[in-house]
CSV table of C-alpha atoms in Angstrom, one decimal:
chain,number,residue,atom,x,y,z
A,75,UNK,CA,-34.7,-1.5,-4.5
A,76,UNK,CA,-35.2,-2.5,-0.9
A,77,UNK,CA,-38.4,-1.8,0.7
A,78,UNK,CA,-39.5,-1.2,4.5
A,79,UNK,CA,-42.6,-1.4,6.0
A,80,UNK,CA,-43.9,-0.2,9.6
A,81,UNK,CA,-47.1,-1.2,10.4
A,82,UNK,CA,-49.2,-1.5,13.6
A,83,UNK,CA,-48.0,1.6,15.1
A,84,UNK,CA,-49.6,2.6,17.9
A,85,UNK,CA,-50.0,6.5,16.7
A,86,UNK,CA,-48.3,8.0,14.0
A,87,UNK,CA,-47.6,11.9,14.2
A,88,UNK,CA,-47.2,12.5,10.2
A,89,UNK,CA,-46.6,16.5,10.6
A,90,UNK,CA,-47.7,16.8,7.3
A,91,UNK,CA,-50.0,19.7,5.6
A,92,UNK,CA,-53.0,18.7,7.7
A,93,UNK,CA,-50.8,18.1,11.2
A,94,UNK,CA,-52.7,14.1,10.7
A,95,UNK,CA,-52.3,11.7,13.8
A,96,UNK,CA,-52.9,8.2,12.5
A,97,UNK,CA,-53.8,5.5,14.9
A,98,UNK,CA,-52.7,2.2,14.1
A,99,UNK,CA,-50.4,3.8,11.4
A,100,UNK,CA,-48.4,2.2,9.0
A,101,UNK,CA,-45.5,3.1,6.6
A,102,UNK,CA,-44.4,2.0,3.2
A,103,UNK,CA,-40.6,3.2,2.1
A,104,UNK,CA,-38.9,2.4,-1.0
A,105,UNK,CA,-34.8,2.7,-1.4
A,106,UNK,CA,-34.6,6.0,1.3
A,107,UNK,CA,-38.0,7.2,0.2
A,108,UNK,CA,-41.5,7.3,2.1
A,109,UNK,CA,-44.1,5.7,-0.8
A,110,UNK,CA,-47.2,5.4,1.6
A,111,UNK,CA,-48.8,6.7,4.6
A,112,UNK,CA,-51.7,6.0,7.0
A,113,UNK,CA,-53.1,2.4,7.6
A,114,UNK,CA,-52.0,-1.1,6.6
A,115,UNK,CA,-54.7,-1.3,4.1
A,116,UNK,CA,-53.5,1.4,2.4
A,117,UNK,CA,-50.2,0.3,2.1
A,118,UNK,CA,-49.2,-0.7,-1.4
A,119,UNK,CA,-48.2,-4.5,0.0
A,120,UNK,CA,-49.2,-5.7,3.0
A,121,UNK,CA,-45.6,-7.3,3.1
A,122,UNK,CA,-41.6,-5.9,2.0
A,123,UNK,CA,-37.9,-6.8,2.4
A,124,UNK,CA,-38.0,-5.5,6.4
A,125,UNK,CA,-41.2,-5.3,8.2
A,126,UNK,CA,-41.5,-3.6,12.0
A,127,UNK,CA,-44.4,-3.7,14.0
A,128,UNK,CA,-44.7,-0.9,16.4
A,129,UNK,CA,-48.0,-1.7,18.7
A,130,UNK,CA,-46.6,0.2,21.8
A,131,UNK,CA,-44.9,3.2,20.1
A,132,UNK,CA,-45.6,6.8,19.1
A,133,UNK,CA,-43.7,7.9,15.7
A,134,UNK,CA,-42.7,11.0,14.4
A,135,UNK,CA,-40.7,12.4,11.8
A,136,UNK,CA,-37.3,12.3,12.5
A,137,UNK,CA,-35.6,15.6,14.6
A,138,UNK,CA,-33.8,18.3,13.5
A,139,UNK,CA,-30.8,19.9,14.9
A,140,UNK,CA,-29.8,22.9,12.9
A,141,UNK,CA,-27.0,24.0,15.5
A,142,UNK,CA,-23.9,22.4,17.2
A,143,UNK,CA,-20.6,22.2,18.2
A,144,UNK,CA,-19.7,18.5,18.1
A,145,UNK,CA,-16.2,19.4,19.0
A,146,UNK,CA,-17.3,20.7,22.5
A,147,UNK,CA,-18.2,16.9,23.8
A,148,UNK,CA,-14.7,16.5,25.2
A,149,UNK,CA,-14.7,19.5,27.7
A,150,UNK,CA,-18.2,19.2,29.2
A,151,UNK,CA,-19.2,20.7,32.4
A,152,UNK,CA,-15.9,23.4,32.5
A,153,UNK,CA,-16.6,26.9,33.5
A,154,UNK,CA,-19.5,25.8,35.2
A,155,UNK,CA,-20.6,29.6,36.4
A,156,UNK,CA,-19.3,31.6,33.5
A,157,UNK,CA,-21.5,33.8,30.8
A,158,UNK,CA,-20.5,33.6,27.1
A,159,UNK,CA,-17.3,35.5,26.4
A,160,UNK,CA,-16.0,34.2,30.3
A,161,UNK,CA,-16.6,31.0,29.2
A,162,UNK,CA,-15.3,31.2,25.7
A,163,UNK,CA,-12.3,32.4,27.1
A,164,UNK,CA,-11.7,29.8,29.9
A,165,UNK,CA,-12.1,27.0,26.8
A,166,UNK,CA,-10.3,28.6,24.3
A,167,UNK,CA,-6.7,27.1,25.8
A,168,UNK,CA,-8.4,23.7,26.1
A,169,UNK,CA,-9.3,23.9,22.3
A,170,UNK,CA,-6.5,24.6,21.6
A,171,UNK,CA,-5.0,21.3,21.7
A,172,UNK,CA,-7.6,19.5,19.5
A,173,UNK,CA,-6.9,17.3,16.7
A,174,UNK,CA,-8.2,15.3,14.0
A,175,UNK,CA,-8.3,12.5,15.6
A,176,UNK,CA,-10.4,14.3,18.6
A,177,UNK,CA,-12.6,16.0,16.1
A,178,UNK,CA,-13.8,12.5,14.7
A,179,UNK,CA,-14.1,10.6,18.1
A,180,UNK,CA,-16.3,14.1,19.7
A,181,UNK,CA,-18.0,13.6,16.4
A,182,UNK,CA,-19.5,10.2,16.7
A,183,UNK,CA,-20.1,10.7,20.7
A,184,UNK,CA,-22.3,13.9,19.7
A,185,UNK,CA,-24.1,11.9,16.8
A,186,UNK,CA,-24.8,8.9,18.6
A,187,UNK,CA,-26.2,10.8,21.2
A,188,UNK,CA,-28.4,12.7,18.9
A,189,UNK,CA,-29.5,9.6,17.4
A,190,UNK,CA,-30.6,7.9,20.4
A,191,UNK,CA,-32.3,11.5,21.3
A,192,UNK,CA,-34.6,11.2,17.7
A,193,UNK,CA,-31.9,13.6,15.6
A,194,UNK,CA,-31.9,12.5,11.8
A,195,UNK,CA,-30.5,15.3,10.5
A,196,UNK,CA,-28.0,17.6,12.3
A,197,UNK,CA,-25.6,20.8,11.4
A,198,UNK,CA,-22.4,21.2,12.9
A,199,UNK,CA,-20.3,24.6,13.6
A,200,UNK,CA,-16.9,23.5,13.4
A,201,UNK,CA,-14.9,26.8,13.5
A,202,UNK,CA,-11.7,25.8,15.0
A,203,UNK,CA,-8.7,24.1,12.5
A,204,UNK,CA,-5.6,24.0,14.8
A,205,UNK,CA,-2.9,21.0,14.3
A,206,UNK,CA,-4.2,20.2,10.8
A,207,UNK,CA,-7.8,19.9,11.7
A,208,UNK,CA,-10.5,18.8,8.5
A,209,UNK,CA,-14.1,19.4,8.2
A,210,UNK,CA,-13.6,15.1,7.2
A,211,UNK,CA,-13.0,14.4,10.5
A,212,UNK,CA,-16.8,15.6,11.2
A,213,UNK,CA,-17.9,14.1,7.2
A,214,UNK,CA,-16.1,10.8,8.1
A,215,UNK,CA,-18.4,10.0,11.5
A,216,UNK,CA,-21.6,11.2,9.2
A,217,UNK,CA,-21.1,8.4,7.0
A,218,UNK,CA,-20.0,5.6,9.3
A,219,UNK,CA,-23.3,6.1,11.5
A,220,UNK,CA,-25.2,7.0,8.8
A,221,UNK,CA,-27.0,10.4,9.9
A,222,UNK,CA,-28.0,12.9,7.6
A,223,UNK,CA,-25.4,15.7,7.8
A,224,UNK,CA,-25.4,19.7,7.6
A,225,UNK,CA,-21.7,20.3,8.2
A,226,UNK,CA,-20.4,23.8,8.5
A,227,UNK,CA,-16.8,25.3,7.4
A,228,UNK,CA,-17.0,28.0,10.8
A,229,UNK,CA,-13.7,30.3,10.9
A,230,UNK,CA,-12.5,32.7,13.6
A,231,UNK,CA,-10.0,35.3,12.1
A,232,UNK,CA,-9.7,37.9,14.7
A,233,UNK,CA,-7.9,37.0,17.4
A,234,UNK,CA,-7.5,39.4,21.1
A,235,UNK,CA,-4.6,41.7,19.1
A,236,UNK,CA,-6.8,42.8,16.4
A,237,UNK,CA,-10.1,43.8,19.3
A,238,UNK,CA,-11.2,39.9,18.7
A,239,UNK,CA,-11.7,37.6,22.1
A,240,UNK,CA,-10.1,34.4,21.2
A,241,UNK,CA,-6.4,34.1,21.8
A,242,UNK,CA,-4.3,34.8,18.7
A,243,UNK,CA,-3.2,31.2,18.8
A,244,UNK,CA,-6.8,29.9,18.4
A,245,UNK,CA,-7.2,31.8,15.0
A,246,UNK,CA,-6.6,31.7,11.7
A,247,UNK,CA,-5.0,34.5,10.5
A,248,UNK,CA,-4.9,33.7,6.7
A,249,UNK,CA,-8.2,34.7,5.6
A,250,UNK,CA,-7.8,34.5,1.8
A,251,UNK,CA,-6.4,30.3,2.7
A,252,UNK,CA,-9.9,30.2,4.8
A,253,UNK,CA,-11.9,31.2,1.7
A,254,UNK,CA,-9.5,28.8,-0.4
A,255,UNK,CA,-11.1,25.9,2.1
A,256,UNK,CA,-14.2,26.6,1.9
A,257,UNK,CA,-14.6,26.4,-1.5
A,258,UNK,CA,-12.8,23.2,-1.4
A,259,UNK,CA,-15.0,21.5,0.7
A,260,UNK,CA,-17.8,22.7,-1.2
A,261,UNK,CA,-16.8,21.6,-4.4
A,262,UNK,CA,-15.8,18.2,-2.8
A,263,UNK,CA,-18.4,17.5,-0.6
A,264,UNK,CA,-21.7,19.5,-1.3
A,265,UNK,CA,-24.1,17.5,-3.1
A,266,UNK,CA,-27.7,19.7,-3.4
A,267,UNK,CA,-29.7,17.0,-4.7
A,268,UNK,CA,-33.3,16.2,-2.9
A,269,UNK,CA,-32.6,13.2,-0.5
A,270,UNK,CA,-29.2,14.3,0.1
A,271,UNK,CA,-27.4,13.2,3.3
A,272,UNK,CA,-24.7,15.4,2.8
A,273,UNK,CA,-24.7,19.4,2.3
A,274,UNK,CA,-22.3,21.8,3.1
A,275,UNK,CA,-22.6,25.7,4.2
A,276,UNK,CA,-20.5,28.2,5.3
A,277,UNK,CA,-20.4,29.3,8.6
A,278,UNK,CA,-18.0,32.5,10.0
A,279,UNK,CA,-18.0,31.7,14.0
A,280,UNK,CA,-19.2,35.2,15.2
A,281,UNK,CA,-18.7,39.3,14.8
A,282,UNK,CA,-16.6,39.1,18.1
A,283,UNK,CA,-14.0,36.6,16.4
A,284,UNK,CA,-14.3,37.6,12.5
A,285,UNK,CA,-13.4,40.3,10.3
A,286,UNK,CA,-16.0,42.2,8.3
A,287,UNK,CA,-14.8,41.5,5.3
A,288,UNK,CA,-14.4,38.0,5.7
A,289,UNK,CA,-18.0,38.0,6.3
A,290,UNK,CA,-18.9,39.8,3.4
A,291,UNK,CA,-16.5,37.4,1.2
A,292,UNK,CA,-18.0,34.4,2.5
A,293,UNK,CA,-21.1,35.3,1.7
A,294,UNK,CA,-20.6,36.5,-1.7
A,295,UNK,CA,-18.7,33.1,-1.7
A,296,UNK,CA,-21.7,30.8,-0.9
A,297,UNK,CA,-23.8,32.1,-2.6
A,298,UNK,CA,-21.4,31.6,-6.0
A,299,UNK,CA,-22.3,27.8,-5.2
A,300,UNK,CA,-25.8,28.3,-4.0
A,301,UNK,CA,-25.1,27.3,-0.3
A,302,UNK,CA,-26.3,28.2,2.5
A,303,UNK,CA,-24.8,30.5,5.4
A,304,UNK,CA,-24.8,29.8,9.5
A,305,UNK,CA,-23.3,32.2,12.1
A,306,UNK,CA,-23.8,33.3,15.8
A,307,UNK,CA,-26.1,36.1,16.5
A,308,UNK,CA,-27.3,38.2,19.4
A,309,UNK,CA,-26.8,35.5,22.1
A,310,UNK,CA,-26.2,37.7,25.3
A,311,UNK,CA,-25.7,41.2,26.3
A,312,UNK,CA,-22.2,41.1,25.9
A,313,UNK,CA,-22.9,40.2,22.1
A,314,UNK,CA,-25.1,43.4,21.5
A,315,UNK,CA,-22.6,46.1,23.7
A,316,UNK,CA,-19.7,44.6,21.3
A,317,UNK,CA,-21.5,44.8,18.2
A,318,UNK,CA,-22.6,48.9,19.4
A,319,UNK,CA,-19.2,49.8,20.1
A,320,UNK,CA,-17.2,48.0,17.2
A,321,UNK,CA,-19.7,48.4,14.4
A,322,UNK,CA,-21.9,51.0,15.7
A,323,UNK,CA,-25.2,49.0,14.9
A,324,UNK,CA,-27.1,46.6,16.9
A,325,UNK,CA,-26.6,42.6,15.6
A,326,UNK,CA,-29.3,42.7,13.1
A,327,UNK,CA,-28.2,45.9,11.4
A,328,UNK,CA,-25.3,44.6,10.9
A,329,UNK,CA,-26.0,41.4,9.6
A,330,UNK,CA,-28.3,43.2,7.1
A,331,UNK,CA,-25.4,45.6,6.3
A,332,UNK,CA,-22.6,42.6,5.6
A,333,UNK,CA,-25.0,41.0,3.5
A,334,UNK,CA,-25.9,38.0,6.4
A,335,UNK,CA,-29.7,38.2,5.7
A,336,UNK,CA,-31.7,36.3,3.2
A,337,UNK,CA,-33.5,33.0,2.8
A,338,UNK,CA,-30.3,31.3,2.7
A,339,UNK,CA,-29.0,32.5,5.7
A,340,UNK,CA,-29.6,31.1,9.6
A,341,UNK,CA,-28.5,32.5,12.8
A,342,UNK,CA,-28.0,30.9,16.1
A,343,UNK,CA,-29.3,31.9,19.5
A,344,UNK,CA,-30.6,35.7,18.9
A,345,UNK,CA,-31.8,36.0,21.9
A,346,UNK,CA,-31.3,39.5,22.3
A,347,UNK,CA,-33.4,40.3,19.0
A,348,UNK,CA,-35.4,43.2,19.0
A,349,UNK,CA,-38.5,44.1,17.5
A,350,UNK,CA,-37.1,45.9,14.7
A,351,UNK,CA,-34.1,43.0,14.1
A,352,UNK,CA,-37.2,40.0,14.3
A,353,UNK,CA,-39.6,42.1,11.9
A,354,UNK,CA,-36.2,42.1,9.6
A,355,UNK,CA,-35.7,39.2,9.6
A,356,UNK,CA,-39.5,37.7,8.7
A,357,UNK,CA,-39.4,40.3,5.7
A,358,UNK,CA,-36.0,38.9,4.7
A,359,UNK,CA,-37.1,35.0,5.0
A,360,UNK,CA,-33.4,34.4,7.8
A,361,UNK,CA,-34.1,31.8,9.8
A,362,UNK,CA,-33.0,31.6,13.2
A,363,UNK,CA,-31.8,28.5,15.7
A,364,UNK,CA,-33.3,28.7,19.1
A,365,UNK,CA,-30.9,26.9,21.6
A,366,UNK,CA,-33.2,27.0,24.6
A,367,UNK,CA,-30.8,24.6,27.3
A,368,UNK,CA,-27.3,26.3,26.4
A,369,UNK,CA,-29.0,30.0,26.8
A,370,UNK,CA,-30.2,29.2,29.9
A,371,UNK,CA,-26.2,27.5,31.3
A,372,UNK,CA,-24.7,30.3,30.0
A,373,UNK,CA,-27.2,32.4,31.3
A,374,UNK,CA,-27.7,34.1,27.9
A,375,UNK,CA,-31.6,34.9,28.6
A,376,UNK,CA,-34.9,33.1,26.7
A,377,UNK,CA,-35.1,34.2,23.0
A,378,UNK,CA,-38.4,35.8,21.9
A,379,UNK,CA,-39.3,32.4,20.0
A,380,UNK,CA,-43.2,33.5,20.5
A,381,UNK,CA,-42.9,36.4,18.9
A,382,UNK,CA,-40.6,35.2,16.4
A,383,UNK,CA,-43.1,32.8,15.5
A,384,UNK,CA,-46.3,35.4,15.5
A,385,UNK,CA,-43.8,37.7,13.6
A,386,UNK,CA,-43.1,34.8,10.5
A,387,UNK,CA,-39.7,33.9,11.5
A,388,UNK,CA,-38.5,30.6,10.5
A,389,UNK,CA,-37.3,29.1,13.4
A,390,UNK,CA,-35.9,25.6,14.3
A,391,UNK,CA,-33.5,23.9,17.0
A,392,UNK,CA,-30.4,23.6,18.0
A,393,UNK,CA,-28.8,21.5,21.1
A,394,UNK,CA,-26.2,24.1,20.7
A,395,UNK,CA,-22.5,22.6,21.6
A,396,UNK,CA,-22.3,20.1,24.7
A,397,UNK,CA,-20.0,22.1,26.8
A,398,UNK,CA,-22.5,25.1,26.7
A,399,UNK,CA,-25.8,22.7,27.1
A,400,UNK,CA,-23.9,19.6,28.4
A,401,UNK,CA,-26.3,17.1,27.1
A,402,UNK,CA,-26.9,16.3,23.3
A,403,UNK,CA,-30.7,15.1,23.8
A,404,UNK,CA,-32.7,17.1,21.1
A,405,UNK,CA,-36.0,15.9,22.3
A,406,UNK,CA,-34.9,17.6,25.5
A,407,UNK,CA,-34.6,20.6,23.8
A,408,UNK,CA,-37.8,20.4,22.2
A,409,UNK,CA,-39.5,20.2,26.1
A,410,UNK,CA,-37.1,23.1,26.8
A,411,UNK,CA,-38.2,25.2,24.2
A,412,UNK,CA,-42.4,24.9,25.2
A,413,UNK,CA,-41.4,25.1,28.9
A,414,UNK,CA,-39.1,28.2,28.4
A,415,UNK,CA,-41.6,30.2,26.3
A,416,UNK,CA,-44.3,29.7,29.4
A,417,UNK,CA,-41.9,30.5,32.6
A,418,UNK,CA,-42.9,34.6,32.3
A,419,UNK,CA,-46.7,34.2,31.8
A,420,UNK,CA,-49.6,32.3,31.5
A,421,UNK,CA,-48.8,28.5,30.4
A,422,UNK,CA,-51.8,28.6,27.4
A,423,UNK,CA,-51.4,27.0,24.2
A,424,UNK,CA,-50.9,30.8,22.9
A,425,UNK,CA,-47.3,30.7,24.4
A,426,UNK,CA,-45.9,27.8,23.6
A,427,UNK,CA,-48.3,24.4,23.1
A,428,UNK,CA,-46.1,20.6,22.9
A,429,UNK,CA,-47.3,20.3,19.2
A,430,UNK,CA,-46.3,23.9,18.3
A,431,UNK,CA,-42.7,22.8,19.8
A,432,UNK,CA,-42.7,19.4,18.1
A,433,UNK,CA,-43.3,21.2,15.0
A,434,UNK,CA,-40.8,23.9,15.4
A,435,UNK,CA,-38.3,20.5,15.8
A,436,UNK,CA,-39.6,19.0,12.9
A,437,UNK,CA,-40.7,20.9,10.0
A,438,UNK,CA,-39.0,24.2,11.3
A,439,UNK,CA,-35.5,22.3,11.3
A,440,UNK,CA,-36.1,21.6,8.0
A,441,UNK,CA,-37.1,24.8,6.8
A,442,UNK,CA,-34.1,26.6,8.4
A,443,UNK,CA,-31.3,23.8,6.3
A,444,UNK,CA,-33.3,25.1,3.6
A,445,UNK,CA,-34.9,21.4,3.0
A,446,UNK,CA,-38.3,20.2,1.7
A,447,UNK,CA,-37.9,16.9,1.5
A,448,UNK,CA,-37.3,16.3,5.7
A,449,UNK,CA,-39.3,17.4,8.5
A,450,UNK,CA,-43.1,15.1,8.0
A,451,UNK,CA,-43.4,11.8,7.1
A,452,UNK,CA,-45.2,12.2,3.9
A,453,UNK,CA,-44.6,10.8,0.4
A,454,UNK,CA,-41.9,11.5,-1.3
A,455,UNK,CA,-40.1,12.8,1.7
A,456,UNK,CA,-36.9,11.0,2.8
A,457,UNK,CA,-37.7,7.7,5.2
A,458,UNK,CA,-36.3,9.5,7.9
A,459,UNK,CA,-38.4,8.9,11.1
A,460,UNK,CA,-38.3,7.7,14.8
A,461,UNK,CA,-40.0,5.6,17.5
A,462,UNK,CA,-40.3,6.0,21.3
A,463,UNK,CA,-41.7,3.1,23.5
A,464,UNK,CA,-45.0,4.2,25.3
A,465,UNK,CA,-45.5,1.6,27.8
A,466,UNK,CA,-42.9,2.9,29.8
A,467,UNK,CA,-42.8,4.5,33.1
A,468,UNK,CA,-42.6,8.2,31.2
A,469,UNK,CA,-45.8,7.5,29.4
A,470,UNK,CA,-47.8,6.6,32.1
A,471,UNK,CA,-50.6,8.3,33.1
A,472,UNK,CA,-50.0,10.1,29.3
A,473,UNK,CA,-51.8,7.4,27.3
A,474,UNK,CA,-54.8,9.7,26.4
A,475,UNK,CA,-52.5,12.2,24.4
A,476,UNK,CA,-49.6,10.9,23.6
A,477,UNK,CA,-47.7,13.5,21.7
A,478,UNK,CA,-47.8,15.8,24.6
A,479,UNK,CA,-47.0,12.7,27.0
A,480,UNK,CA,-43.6,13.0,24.3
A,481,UNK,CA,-43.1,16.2,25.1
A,482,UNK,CA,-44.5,17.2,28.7
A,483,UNK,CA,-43.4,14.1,30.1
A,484,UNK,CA,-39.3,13.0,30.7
A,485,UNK,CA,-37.4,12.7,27.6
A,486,UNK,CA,-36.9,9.9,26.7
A,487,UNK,CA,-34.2,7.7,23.9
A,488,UNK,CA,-35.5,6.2,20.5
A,489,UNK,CA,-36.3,2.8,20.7
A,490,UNK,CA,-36.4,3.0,16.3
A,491,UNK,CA,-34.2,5.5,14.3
A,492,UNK,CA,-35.0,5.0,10.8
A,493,UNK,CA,-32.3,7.2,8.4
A,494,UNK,CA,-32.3,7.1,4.4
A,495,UNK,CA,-35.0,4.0,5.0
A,496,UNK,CA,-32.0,2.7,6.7
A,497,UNK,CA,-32.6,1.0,10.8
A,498,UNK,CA,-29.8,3.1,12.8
A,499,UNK,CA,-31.3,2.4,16.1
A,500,UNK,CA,-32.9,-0.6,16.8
A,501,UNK,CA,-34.1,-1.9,20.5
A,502,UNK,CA,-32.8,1.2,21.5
A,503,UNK,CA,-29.5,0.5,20.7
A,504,UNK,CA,-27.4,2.0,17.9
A,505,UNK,CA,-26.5,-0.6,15.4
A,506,UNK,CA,-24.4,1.5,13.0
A,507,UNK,CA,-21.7,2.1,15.9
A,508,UNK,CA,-20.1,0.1,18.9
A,509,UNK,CA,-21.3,2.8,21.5
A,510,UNK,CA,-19.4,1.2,24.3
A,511,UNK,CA,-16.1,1.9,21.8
A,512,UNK,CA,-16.9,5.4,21.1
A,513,UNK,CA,-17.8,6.1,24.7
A,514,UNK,CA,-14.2,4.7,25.4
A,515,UNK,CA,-12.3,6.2,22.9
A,516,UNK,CA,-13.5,9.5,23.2
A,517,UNK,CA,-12.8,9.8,27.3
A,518,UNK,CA,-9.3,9.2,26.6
A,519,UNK,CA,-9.1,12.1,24.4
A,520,UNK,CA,-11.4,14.2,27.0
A,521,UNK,CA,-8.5,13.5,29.7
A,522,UNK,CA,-5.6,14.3,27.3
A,523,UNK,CA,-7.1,18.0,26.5
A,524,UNK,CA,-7.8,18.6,30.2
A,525,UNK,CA,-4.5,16.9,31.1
A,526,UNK,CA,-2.6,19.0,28.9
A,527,UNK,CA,-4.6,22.4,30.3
């Protein structure tokens, strides 16, 4: 069994039970798995198969990104001044082109980017199938870079002739073959066991593109398997007047009337959540995704994340898809989030403090996926953690705190990804993937879908 030890580390931010911050930290993995934490001397050897000193770096536990769209790499920075459903519906004929092929090469763009940002573990919201389109494509970068992977079989169903926004050509129509597919990549692919790197859900796109009773089967669906369930929620004012005049209930009564609430459920954005729909949700145990950067392009509005919080909502983060935030950088996201909760008041730790933010991208990731064995570097926990340099021009002046220098201060790449026990990212370069080859590939297919639009 191979063993890894990191030692010397300039602080290590363990986000375990007591929130400990370990100077001159060390830690001892065994075969994916985190056997020690805290000092050298009380590592269980003082030597292993791979040893990393870390003198001038702050670690944490590895990020969490429990919402994306991978797909949406190749049309970044289109429909620059459109809101949600405007800019849904100015992609939509892009999309339309996609194919495997694109779905793998947006894939590994989107995961080395997360990678590099401090992502370990990331979901992904593919709801779009067109020209033969697999959730593999998406499984199959997973496993060549080696990130931990929350894939999602999304769907859209309803396309602008049955009330739906998407264009009929976009959808797929067949909703007893979409429930078929699901299961099939649930019985092939899901595998619940603690450690795993690879677990499926089920993920309906959105009301405005699915029907209500392939909501309602899909649910009764995942939970025959005992996985979990993602959708969109609430994002923008658009969301909530067509959920009133097609349903006759606001988002959250709805979700509670099709059966989408539960500890086994998440929903993305809810920014529009009211008092009534957040107090649901706490009592219900649904986690939400708060996608701080893409809310604010799409000018969606800031998501009552403090409340949520106060109010015993699990909530973790999400970089959302990259042609609604543009940038994959999670750590970004986690700056976003503390700076967004303070823009309408009083910046006081009460709001929104850079600790409260790194936890919500740490352990409340891992809560939301539904996982307790990701989120602190503890042991037992998966050896999933990363490094940043400190003696860089972003750290200085920061020295004296150093975990809100990671936060406050620019964000910045990994210089160590450690995934599974397993070095992705080493001198700040990704060493699981020829980045310069991905890059490459996947602008090719970027100018063939705006080419073809």
């Amino acid at each position: 069994m191979p063993t890894l030890l990191i030692k010397d580390i300039q602080l290590l931010v363990t986000m375990d039970a007591h929130r400990r911050e370990i100077p001159n930290g060390a830690i001892f993995a065994r075969d994916g798995v985190i056997i020690a934490v805290g000092t050298l001397d009380d590592m269980p050897s003082q030597t292993a198969d791979e040893v990393i000193r870390l003198p001038h770096h702050i670690v944490i536990p590895g990020l969490v990104n429990t919402h994306h769209h991978m797909f949406q790499s190749l049309t970044r920075v289109v429909a620059q001044e459109s809101e949600l459903f405007g800019w849904l519906t100015r992609l939509y004929p892009l999309w339309l082109n996609l194919r495997g092929e694109m779905i793998h090469a947006s894939s590994q763009l989107a995961m080395s980017e997360l990678i590099l940002s401090g992502c370990t573990t990331s979901s992904d919201h593919l709801y779009l199938f067109p020209n033969g389109i697999r959730l593999e494509d998406s499984i199959q970068a997973a496993d060549e870079l080696g990130l931990r992977f929350h894939p999602t079989r999304g769907a859209m169903t309803v396309g602008e002739s049955l009330g739906g926004l998407p264009p009929d050509a976009i959808v797929e129509a067949d909703e007893e073959a979409v429930l078929r597919d699901m299961r099939r990549v649930v019985e092939d692919y899901h595998n619940p066991n603690r450690y795993s790197m690879l677990q499926i859900a089920i993920a309906p796109c959105a009301p405005f593109n699915v029907s209500q009773n392939l909501m309602r089967e899909s649910a009764k669906l995942a939970r025959s398997y005992g996985v979990r369930l993602h959708t969109h929620l609430a994002e923008n004012i658009s969301d909530i007047e067509y959920s009133l005049a097609h349903f006759g209930m606001r988002p959250g009564d709805y979700a509670q009337d099709i059966g989408w609430v539960g500890d086994d459920v998440w929903h993305a954005h809810c920014v529009q959540l009211d008092d009534t729909e957040i107090a649901l949700f706490a009592r219900t145990g649904t986690g939400v995704c708060h996608c701080p950067s893409s809310n604010s392009r799409l000018a969606s509005g800031i998501a009552p994340i403090r409340k949520m919080r106060d109010g015993g909502v699990k909530v973790g983060l999400g970089v959302d898809g990259t042609a609604s935030n543009d940038s994959g950088h999670l750590l970004n996201e986690t700056r976003m989030t503390m700076l967004m909760q303070r823009v309408n008041g009083t910046p006081d730790p009460k709001r929104m403090s850079a600790r409260e933010a790194l936890e919500i991208a740490t352990r409340g990731g891992a809560s939301v996926l539904g996982r307790d064995d990701i989120g602190a570097i503890m042991p037992t926990m998966c050896a999933d953690f990363v490094a940043y340099r400190t003696d860089t021009v972003s750290f200085a002046g920061a020295q004296h705190d150093l975990v809100a220098g990671l936060v406050f201060c620019a964000s910045q790449n990994v210089d160590l990804s450690v995934i599974n026990g397993r070095v992705v990212v080493q001198d700040g370069v990704l060493v699981t993937g020829d980045l310069p080859k991905i890059i490459e590939r996947h602008n090719l297919f970027a100018r063939e879908l705006l080419d073809k639009a």
